[in-house]
PDB file of C-alpha atoms in Angstrom:
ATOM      1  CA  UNK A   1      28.424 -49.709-122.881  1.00 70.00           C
ATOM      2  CA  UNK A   2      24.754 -48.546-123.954  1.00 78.00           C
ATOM      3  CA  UNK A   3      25.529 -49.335-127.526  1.00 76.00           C
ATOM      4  CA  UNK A   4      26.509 -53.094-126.504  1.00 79.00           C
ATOM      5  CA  UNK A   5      23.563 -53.134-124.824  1.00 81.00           C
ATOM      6  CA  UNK A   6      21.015 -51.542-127.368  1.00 82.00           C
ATOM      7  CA  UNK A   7      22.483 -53.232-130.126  1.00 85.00           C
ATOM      8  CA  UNK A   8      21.176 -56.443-130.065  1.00 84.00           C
ATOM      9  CA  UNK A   9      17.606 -54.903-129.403  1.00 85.00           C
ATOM     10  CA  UNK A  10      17.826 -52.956-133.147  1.00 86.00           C
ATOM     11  CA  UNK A  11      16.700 -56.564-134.626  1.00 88.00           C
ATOM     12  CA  UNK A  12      13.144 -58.083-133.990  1.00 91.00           C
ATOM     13  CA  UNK A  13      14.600 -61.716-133.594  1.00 89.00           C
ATOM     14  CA  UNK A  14      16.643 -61.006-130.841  1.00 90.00           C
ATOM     15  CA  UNK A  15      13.686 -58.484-128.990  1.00 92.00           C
ATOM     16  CA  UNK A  16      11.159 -61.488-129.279  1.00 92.00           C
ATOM     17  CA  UNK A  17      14.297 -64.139-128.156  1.00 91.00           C
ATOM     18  CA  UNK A  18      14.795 -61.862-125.245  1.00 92.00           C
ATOM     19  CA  UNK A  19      11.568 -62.019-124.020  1.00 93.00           C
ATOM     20  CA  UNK A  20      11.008 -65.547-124.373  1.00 92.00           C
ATOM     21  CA  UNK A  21      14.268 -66.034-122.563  1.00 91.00           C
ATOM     22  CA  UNK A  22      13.244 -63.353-119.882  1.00 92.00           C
ATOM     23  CA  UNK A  23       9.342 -65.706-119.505  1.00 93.00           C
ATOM     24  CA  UNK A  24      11.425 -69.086-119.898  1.00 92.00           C
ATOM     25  CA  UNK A  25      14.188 -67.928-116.575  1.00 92.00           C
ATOM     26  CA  UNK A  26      11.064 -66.914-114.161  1.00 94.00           C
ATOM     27  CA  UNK A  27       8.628 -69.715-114.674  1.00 93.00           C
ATOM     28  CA  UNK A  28      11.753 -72.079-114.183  1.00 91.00           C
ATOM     29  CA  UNK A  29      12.843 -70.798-111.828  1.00 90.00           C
ATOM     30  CA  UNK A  30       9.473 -70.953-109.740  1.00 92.00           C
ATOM     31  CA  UNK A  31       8.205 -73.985-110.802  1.00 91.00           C
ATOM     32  CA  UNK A  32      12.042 -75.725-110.299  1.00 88.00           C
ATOM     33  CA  UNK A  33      11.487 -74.829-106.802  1.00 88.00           C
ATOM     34  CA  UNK A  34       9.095 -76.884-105.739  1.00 86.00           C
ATOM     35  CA  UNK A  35      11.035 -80.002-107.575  1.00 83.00           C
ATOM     36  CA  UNK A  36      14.584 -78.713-105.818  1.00 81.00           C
ATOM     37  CA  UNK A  37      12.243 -79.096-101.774  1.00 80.00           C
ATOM     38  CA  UNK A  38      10.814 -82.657-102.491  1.00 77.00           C
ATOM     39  CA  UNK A  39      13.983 -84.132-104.421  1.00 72.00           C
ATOM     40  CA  UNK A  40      12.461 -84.614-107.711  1.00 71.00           C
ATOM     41  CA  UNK A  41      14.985 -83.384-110.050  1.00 69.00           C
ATOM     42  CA  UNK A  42      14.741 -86.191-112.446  1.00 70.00           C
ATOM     43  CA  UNK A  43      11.310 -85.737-112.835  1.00 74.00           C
ATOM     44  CA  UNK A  44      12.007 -82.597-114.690  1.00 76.00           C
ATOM     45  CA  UNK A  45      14.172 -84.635-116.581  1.00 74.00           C
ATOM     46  CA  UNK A  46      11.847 -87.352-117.039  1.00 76.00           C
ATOM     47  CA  UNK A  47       9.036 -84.557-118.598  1.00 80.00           C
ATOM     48  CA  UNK A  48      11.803 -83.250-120.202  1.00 80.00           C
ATOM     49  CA  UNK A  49      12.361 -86.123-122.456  1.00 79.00           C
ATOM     50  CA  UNK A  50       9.082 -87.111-122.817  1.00 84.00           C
ATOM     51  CA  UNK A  51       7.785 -84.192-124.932  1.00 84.00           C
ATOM     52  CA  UNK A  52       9.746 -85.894-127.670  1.00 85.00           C
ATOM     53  CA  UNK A  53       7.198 -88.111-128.856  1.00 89.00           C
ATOM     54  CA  UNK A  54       4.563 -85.536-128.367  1.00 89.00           C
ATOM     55  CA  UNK A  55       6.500 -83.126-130.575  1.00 84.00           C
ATOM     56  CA  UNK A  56       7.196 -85.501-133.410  1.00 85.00           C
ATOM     57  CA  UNK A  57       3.383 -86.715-133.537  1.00 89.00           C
ATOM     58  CA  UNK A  58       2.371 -83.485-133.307  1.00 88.00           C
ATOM     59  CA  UNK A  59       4.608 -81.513-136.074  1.00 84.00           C
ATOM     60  CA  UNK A  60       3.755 -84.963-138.438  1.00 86.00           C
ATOM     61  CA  UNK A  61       0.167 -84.409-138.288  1.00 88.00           C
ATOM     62  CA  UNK A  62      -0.089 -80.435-138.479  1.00 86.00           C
ATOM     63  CA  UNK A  63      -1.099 -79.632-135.585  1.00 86.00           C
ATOM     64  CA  UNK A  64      -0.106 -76.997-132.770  1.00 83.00           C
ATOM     65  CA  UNK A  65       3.462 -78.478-131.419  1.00 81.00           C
ATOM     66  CA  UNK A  66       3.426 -77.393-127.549  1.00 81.00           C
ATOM     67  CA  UNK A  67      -0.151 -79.322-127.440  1.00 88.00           C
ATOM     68  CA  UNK A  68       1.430 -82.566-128.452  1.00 88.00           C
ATOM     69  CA  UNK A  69       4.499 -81.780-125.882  1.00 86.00           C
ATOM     70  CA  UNK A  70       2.062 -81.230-123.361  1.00 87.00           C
ATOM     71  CA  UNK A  71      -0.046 -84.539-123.894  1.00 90.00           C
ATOM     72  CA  UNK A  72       3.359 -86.416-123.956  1.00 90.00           C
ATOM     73  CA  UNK A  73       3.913 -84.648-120.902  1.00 85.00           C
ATOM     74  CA  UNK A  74       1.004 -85.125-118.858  1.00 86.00           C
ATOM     75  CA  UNK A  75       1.301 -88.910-120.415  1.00 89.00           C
ATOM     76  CA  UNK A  76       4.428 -89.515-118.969  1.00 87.00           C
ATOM     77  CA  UNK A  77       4.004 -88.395-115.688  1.00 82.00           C
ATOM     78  CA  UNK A  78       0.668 -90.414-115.631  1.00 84.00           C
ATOM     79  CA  UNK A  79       2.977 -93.658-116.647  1.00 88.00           C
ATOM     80  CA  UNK A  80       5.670 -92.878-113.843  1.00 83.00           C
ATOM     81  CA  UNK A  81       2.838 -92.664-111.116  1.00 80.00           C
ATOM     82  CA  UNK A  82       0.827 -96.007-112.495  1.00 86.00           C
ATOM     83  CA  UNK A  83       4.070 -97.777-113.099  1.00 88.00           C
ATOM     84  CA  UNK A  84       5.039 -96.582-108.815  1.00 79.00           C
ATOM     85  CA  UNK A  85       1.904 -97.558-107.685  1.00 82.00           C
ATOM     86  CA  UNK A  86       1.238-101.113-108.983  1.00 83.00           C
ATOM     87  CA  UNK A  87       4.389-102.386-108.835  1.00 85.00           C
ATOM     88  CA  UNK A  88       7.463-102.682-106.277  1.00 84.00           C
ATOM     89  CA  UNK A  89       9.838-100.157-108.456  1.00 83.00           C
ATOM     90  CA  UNK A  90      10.676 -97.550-106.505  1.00 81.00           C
ATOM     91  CA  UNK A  91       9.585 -94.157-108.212  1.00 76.00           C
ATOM     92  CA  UNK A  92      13.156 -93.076-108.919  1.00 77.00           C
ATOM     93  CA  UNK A  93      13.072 -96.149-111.272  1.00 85.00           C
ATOM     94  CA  UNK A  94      10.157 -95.626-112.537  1.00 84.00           C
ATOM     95  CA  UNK A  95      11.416 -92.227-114.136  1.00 82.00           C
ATOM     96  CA  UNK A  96      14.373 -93.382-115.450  1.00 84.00           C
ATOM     97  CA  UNK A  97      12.925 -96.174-117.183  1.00 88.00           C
ATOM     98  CA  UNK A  98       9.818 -93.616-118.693  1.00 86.00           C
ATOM     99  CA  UNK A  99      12.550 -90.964-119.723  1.00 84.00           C
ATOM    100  CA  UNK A 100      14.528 -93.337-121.455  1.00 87.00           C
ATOM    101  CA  UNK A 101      11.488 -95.170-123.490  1.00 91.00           C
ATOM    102  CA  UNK A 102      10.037 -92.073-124.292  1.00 89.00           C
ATOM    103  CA  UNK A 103      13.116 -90.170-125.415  1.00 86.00           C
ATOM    104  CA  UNK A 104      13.944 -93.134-127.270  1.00 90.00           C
ATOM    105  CA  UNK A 105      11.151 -93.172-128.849  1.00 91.00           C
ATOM    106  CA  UNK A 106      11.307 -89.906-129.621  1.00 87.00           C
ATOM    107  CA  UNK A 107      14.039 -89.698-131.503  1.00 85.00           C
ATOM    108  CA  UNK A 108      13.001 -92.402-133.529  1.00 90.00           C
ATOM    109  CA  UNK A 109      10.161 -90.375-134.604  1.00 88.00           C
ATOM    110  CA  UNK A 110      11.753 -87.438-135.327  1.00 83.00           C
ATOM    111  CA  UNK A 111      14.421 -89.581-137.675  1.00 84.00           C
ATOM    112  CA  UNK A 112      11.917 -90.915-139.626  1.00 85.00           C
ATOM    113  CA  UNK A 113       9.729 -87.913-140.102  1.00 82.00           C
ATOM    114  CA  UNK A 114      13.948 -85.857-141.177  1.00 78.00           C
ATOM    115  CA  UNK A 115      13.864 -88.641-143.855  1.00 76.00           C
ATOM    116  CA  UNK A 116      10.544 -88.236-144.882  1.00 74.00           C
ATOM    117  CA  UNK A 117      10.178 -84.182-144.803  1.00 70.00           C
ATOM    118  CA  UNK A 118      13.716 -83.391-145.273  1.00 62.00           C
ATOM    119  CA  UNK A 119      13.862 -81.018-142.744  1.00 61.00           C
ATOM    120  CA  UNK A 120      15.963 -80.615-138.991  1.00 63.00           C
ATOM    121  CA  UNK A 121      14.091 -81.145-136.265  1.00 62.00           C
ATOM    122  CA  UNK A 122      16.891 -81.160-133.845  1.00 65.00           C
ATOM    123  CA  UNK A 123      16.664 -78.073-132.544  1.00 69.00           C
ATOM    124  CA  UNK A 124      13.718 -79.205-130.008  1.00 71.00           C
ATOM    125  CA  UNK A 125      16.480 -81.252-128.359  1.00 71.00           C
ATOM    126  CA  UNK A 126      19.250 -78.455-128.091  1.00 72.00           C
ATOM    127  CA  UNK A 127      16.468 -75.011-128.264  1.00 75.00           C
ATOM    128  CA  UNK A 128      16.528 -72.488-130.844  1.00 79.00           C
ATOM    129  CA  UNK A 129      15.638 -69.302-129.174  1.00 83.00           C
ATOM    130  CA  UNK A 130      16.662 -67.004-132.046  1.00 82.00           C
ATOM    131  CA  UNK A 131      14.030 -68.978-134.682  1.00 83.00           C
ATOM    132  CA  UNK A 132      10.490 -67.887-132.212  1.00 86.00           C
ATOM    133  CA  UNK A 133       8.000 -66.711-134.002  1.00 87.00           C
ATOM    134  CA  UNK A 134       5.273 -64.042-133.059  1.00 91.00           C
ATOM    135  CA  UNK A 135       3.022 -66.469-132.062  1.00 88.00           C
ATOM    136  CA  UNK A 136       5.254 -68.915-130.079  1.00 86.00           C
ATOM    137  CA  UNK A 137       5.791 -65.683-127.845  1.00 90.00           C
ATOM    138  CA  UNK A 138       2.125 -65.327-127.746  1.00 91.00           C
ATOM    139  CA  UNK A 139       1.756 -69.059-126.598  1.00 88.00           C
ATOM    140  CA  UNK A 140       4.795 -69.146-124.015  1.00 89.00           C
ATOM    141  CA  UNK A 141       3.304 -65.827-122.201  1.00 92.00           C
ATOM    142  CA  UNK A 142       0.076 -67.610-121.740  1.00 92.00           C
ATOM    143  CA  UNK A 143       1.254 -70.498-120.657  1.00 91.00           C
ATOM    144  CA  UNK A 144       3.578 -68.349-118.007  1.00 92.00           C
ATOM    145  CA  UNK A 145       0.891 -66.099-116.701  1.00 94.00           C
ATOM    146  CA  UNK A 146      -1.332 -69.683-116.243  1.00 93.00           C
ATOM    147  CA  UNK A 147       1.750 -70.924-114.071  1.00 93.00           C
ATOM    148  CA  UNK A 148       1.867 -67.887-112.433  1.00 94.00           C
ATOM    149  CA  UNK A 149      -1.733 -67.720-111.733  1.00 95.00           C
ATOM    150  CA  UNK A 150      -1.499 -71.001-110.375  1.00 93.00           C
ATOM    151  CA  UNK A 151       1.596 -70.412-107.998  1.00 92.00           C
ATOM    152  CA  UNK A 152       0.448 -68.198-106.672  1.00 92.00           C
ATOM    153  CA  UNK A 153      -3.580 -69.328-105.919  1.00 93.00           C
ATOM    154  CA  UNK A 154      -2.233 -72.403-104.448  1.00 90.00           C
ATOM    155  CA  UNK A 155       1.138 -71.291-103.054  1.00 89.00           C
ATOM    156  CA  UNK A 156       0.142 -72.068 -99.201  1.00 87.00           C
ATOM    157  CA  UNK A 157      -1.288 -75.647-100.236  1.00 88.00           C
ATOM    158  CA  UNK A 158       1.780 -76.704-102.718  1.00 87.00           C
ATOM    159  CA  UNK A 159       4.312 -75.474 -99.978  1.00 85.00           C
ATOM    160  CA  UNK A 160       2.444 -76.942 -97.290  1.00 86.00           C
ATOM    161  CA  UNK A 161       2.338 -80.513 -99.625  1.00 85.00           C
ATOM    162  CA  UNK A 162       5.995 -80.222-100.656  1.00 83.00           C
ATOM    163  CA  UNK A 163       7.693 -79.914 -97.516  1.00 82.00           C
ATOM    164  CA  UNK A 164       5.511 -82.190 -95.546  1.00 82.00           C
ATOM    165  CA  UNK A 165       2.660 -84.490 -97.880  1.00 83.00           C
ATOM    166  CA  UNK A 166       1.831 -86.674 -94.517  1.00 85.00           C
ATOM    167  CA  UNK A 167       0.850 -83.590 -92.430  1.00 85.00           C
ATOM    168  CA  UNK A 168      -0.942 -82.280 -95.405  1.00 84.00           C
ATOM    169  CA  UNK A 169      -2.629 -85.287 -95.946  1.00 85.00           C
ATOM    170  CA  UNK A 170      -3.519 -85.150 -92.148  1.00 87.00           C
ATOM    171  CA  UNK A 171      -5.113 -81.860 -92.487  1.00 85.00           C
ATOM    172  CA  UNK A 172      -7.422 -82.642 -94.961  1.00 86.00           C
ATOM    173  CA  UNK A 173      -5.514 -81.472 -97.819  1.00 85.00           C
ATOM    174  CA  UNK A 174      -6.375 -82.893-101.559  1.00 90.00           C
ATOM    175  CA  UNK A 175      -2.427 -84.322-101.601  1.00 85.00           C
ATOM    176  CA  UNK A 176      -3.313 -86.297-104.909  1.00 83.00           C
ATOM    177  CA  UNK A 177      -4.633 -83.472-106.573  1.00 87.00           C
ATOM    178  CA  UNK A 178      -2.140 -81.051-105.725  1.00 86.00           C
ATOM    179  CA  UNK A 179       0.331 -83.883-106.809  1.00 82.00           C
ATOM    180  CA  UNK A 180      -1.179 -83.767-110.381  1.00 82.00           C
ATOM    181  CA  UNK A 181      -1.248 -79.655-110.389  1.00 86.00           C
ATOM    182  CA  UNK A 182       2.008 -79.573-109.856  1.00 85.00           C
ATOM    183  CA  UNK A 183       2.971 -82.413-112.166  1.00 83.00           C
ATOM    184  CA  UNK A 184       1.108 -80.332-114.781  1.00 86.00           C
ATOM    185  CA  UNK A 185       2.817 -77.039-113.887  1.00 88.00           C
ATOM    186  CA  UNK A 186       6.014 -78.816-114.526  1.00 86.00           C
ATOM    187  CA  UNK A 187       4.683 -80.077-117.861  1.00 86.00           C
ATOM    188  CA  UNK A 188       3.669 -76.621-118.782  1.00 88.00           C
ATOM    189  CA  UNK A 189       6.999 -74.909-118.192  1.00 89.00           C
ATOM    190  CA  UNK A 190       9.125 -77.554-119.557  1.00 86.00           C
ATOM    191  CA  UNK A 191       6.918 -76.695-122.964  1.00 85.00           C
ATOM    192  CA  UNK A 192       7.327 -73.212-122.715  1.00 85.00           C
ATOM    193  CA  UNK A 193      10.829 -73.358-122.176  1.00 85.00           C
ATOM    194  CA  UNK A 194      11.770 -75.941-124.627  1.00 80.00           C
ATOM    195  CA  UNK A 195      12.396 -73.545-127.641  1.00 75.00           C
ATOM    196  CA  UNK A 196      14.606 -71.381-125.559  1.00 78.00           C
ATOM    197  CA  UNK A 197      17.000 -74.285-124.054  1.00 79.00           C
ATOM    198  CA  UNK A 198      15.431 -77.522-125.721  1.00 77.00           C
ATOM    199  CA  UNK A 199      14.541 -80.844-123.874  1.00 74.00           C
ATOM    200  CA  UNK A 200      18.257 -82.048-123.275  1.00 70.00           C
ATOM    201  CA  UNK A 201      18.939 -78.297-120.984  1.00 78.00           C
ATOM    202  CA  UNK A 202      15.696 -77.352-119.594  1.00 84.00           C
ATOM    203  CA  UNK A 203      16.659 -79.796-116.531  1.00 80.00           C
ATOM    204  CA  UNK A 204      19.452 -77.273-115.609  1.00 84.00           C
ATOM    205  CA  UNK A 205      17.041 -73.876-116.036  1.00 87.00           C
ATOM    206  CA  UNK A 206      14.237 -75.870-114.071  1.00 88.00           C
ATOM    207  CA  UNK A 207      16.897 -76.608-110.555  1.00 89.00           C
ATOM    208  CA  UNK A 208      20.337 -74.083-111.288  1.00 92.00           C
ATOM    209  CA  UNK A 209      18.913 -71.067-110.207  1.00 93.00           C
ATOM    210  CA  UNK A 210      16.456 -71.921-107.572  1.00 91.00           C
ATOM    211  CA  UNK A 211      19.503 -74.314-106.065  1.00 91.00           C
ATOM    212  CA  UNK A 212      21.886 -71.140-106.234  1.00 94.00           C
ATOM    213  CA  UNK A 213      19.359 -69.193-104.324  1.00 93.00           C
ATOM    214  CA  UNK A 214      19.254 -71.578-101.506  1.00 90.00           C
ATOM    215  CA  UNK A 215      22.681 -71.294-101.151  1.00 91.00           C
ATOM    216  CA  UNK A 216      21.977 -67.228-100.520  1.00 92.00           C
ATOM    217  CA  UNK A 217      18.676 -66.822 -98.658  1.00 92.00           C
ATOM    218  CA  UNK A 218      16.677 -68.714 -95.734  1.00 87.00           C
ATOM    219  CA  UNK A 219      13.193 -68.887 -96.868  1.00 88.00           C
ATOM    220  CA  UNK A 220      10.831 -70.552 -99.526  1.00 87.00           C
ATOM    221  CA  UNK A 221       9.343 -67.238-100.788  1.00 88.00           C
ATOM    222  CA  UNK A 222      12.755 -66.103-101.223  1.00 91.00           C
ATOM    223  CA  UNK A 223      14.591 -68.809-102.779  1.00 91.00           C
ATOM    224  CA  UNK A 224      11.963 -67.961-105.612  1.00 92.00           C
ATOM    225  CA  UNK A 225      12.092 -64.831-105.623  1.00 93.00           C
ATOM    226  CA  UNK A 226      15.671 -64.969-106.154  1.00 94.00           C
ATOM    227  CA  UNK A 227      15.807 -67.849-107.955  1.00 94.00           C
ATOM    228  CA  UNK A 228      13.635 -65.680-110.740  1.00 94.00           C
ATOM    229  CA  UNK A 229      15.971 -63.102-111.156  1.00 95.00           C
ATOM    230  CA  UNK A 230      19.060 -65.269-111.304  1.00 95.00           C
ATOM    231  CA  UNK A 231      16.767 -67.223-114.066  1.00 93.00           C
ATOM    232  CA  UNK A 232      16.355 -63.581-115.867  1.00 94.00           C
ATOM    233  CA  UNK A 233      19.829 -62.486-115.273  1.00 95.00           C
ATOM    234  CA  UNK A 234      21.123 -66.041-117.112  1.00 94.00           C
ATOM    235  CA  UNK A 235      18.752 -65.832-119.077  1.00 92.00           C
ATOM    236  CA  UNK A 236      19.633 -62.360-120.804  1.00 93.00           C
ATOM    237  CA  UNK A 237      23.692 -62.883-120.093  1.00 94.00           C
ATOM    238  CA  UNK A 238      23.804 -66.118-122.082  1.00 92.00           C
ATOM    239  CA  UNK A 239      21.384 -64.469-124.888  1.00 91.00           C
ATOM    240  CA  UNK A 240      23.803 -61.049-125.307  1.00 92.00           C
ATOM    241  CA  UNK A 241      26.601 -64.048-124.659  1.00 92.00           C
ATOM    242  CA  UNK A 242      25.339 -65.842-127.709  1.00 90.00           C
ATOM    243  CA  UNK A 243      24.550 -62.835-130.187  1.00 89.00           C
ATOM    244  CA  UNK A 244      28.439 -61.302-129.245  1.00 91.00           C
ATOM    245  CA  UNK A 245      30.459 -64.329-129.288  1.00 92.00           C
ATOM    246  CA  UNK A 246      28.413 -67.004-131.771  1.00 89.00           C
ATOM    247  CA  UNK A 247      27.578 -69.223-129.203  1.00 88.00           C
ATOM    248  CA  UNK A 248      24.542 -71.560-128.977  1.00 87.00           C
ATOM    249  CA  UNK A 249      22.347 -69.367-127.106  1.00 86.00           C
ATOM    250  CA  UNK A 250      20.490 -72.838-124.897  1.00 86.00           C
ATOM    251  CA  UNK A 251      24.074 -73.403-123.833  1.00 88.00           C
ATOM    252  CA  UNK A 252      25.222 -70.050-122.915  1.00 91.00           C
ATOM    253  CA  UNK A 253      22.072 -69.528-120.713  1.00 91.00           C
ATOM    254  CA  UNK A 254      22.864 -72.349-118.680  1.00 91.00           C
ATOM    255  CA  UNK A 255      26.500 -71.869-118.329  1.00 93.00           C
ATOM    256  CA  UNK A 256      26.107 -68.414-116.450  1.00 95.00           C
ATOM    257  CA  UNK A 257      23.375 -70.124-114.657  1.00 94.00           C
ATOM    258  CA  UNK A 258      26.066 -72.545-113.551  1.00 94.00           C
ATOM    259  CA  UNK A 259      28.828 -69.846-112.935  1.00 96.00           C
ATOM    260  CA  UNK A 260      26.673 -68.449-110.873  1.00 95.00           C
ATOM    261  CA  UNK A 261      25.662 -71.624-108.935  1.00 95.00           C
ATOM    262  CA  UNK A 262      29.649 -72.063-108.590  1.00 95.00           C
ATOM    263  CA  UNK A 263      29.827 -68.706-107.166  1.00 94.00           C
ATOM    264  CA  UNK A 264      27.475 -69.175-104.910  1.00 93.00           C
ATOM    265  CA  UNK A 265      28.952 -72.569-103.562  1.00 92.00           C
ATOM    266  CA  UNK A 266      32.081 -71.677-103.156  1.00 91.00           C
ATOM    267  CA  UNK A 267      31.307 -67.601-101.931  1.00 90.00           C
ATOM    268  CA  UNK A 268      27.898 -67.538-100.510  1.00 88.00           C
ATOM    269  CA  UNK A 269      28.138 -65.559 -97.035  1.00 86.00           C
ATOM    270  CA  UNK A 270      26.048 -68.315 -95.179  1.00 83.00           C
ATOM    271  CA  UNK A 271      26.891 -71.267 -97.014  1.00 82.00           C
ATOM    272  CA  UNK A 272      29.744 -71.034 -99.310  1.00 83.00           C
ATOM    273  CA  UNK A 273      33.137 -73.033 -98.783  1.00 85.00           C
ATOM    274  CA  UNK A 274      34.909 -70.297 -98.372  1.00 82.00           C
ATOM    275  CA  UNK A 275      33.294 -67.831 -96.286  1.00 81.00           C
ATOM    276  CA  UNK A 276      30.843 -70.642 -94.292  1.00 74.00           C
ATOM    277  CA  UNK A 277      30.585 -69.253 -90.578  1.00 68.00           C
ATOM    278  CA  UNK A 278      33.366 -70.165 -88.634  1.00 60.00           C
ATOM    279  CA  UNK A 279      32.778 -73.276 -86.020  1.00 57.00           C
ATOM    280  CA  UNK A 280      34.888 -75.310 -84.149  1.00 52.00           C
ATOM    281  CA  UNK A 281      39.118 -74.227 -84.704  1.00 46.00           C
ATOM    282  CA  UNK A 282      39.262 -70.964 -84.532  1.00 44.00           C
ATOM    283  CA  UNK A 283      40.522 -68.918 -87.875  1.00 46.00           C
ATOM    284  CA  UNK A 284      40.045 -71.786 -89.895  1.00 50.00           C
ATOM    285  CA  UNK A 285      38.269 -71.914 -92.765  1.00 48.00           C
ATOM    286  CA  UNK A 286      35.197 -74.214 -94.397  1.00 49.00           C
ATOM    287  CA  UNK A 287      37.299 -75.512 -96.933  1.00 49.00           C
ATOM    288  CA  UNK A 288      40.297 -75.724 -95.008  1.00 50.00           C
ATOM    289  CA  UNK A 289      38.250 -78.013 -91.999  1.00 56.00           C
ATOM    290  CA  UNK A 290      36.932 -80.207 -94.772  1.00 53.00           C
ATOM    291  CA  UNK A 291      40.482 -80.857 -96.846  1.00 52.00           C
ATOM    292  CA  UNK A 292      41.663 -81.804 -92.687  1.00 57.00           C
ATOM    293  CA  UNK A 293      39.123 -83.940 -92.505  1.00 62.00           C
ATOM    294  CA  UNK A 294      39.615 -85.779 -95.326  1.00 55.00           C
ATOM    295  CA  UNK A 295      43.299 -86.450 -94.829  1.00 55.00           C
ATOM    296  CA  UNK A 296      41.981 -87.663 -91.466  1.00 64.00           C
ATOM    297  CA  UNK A 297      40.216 -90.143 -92.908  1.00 58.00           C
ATOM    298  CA  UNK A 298      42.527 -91.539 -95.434  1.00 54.00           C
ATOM    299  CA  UNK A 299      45.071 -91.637 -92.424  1.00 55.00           C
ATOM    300  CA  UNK A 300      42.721 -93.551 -90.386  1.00 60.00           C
ATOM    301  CA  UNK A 301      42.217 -96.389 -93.363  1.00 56.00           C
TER     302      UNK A 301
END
C-alpha cells in the first residue's frame, strides 16, 4: 500500500501535478460555492469558455498566458452584465450567447496560430496537469492564496449578497461591487485551474464537490469546508487514477468527483434516495415513495 502511494511522488512531474491538483480542488471548491447558492452554474461555464480567446492572443504574442485568460475573463463577464442590462435578454441568455461567441472564437484562434506554429494547443481545452512547470505552480499558488485572502475578508458580505442581494442592497451593502469581486474570483480560479482540468471540465470541479457537500451538511461554512476536501480527495484519486491506469488525468479528477456526487445522492443520511428520513407510510423508503408516485401519475393520465 505505501509503495502505491509513494511511488508516484519519486518523479518531480507528478509532485508539482499533485500540488496543483491539491490548489486547483480547494479554490473550486470555495469559489463554486457561492455560484452553486445564487444558481449561476453557467456562468462558470460561460468564464470557462471565454479564456479561449485570451489564451490564444496571449500565447501568439509572447506574453504570460493566465494574464490573457484573465482579461478574456473579466471581458466576458463585463459583456454578459452590459448585454443583461441594456437589453430585454434575460441573463441566462446572455451567457449562453457570450460562451458560445467567445469559445468560438477561440478556437478559431488557436487553429490558426496550430497552422502557423505547428504546435498543439489543445490541451487548454481538455488540461494537462502532468506538463506544469515550476513557475505555473508558482503562479496558481498566488492566485489561490489571493482567492483565499479574499474569501475569507469578505466572507460575511458575499454570503450575505448571495443568499439575499435585495436585503443586502437594503442594508447599505456595495451589491455591485461585491457582484464584480466575485465575478473576478471566479475568473481567477477558472485560470488557475485550467491546466489541471482545462476550460471544457473546470465547470464540473467549480459545482461537483460543493453540490455533493450540500447533500451531507446543513450550513454554508460547511458545505465549503467539505466541499474542499472532496475537491482534494478527487483531486489526488483521479491524479494516482491517471498515473496507474493511463487515463487523462482532467477526466479522472472529475469522474471521482462525480462518483462521489452519486454517492452522495443516492446514500447521503439526510438527503440521499435511499436513506432520506422516513415521512408519511411507514417503512417505506425515499425511492420507493417516489417510483409510487410516479406510477400514480401515469395512472391518473
Amino acid at each position: 500500500m505505501w509503495d502505491l502511494l509513494l511511488d508516484p511522488l519519486s518523479y518531480s512531474f507528478m509532485q508539482r501535478s499533485l500540488l496543483v491538483a491539491v490548489i486547483v480542488g480547494v479554490i473550486c471548491s470555495v469559489v463554486g460555492s457561492y455560484l452553486m447558492v445564487q444558481r449561476l452554474s453557467l456562468l462558470g461555464d460561460a468564464i470557462s469558455h471565454s479564456l479561449l480567446p485570451g489564451l490564444a492572443i496571449a500565447f501568439w504574442l509572447g506574453i504570460n498566458i493566465y494574464v490573457g485568460a484573465f482579461v478574456a475573463g473579466v471581458l466576458s463577464t463585463v459583456l454578459i452584465a452590459w448585454i443583461h442590462r441594456r437589453s430585454p435578454i434575460k441573463e441566462d441568455a446572455a451567457m449562453g450567447i457570450v460562451l458560445s461567441s467567445f469559445f468560438a472564437l477561440g478556437i478559431t484562434l488557436i487553429t490558426l496560430i496550430q497552422k502557423e506554429n505547428k504546435i498543439d494547443l489543445n490541451h487548454f481545452l481538455f488540461g494537462n496537469i502532468l506538463s506544469v512547470t515550476p513557475g505555473e505552480v508558482r503562479d496558481t499558488a498566488l492566485i489561490a492564496v489571493l482567492v483565499l485572502a479574499c474569501v475569507v475578508l469578505l466572507y460575511k458580505e458575499l454570503l450575505f449578497y448571495s443568499f439575499d442581494p435585495l436585503g443586502a442592497q437594503a442594508a447599505g451593502l456595495p451589491v455591485n461591487l461585491l457582484n464584480l469581486g466575485l465575478m473576478l474570483l471566479i475568473a481567477l480560479t477558472v485560470v488557475a485551474s485550467m491546466k489541471a482540468v482545462g476550460v471544457v471540465l473546470v465547470l464540473a470541479l467549480l459545482i461537483t464537490p460543493g453540490a455533493t457537500a450540500y447533500l451531507l451538511v446543513p450550513r454554508f461554512h460547511q458545505v465549503m469546508g467539505l466541499g474542499a476536501l472532496l475537491g482534494v480527495v478527487s483531486s489526488i484519486s483521479g491524479m494516482y487514477l491517471s498515473y496507474y491506469f493511463n487515463l487523462p488525468s482532467g477526466p479522472a479528477i472529475v469522474l471521482v468527483a462525480s462518483v462521489l456526487f452519486f454517492l452522495a445522492l443516492l446514500f447521503s443520511p439526510s438527503q440521499g434516495i435511499f436513506t432520506r428520513p422516513r415521512t408519511g407510510t411507514e417503512g417505506e423508503s425515499g425511492l420507493w415513495r417516489e417510483i409510487k408516485a410516479l406510477w400514480s401519475g401515469l395512472k391518473s393520465r
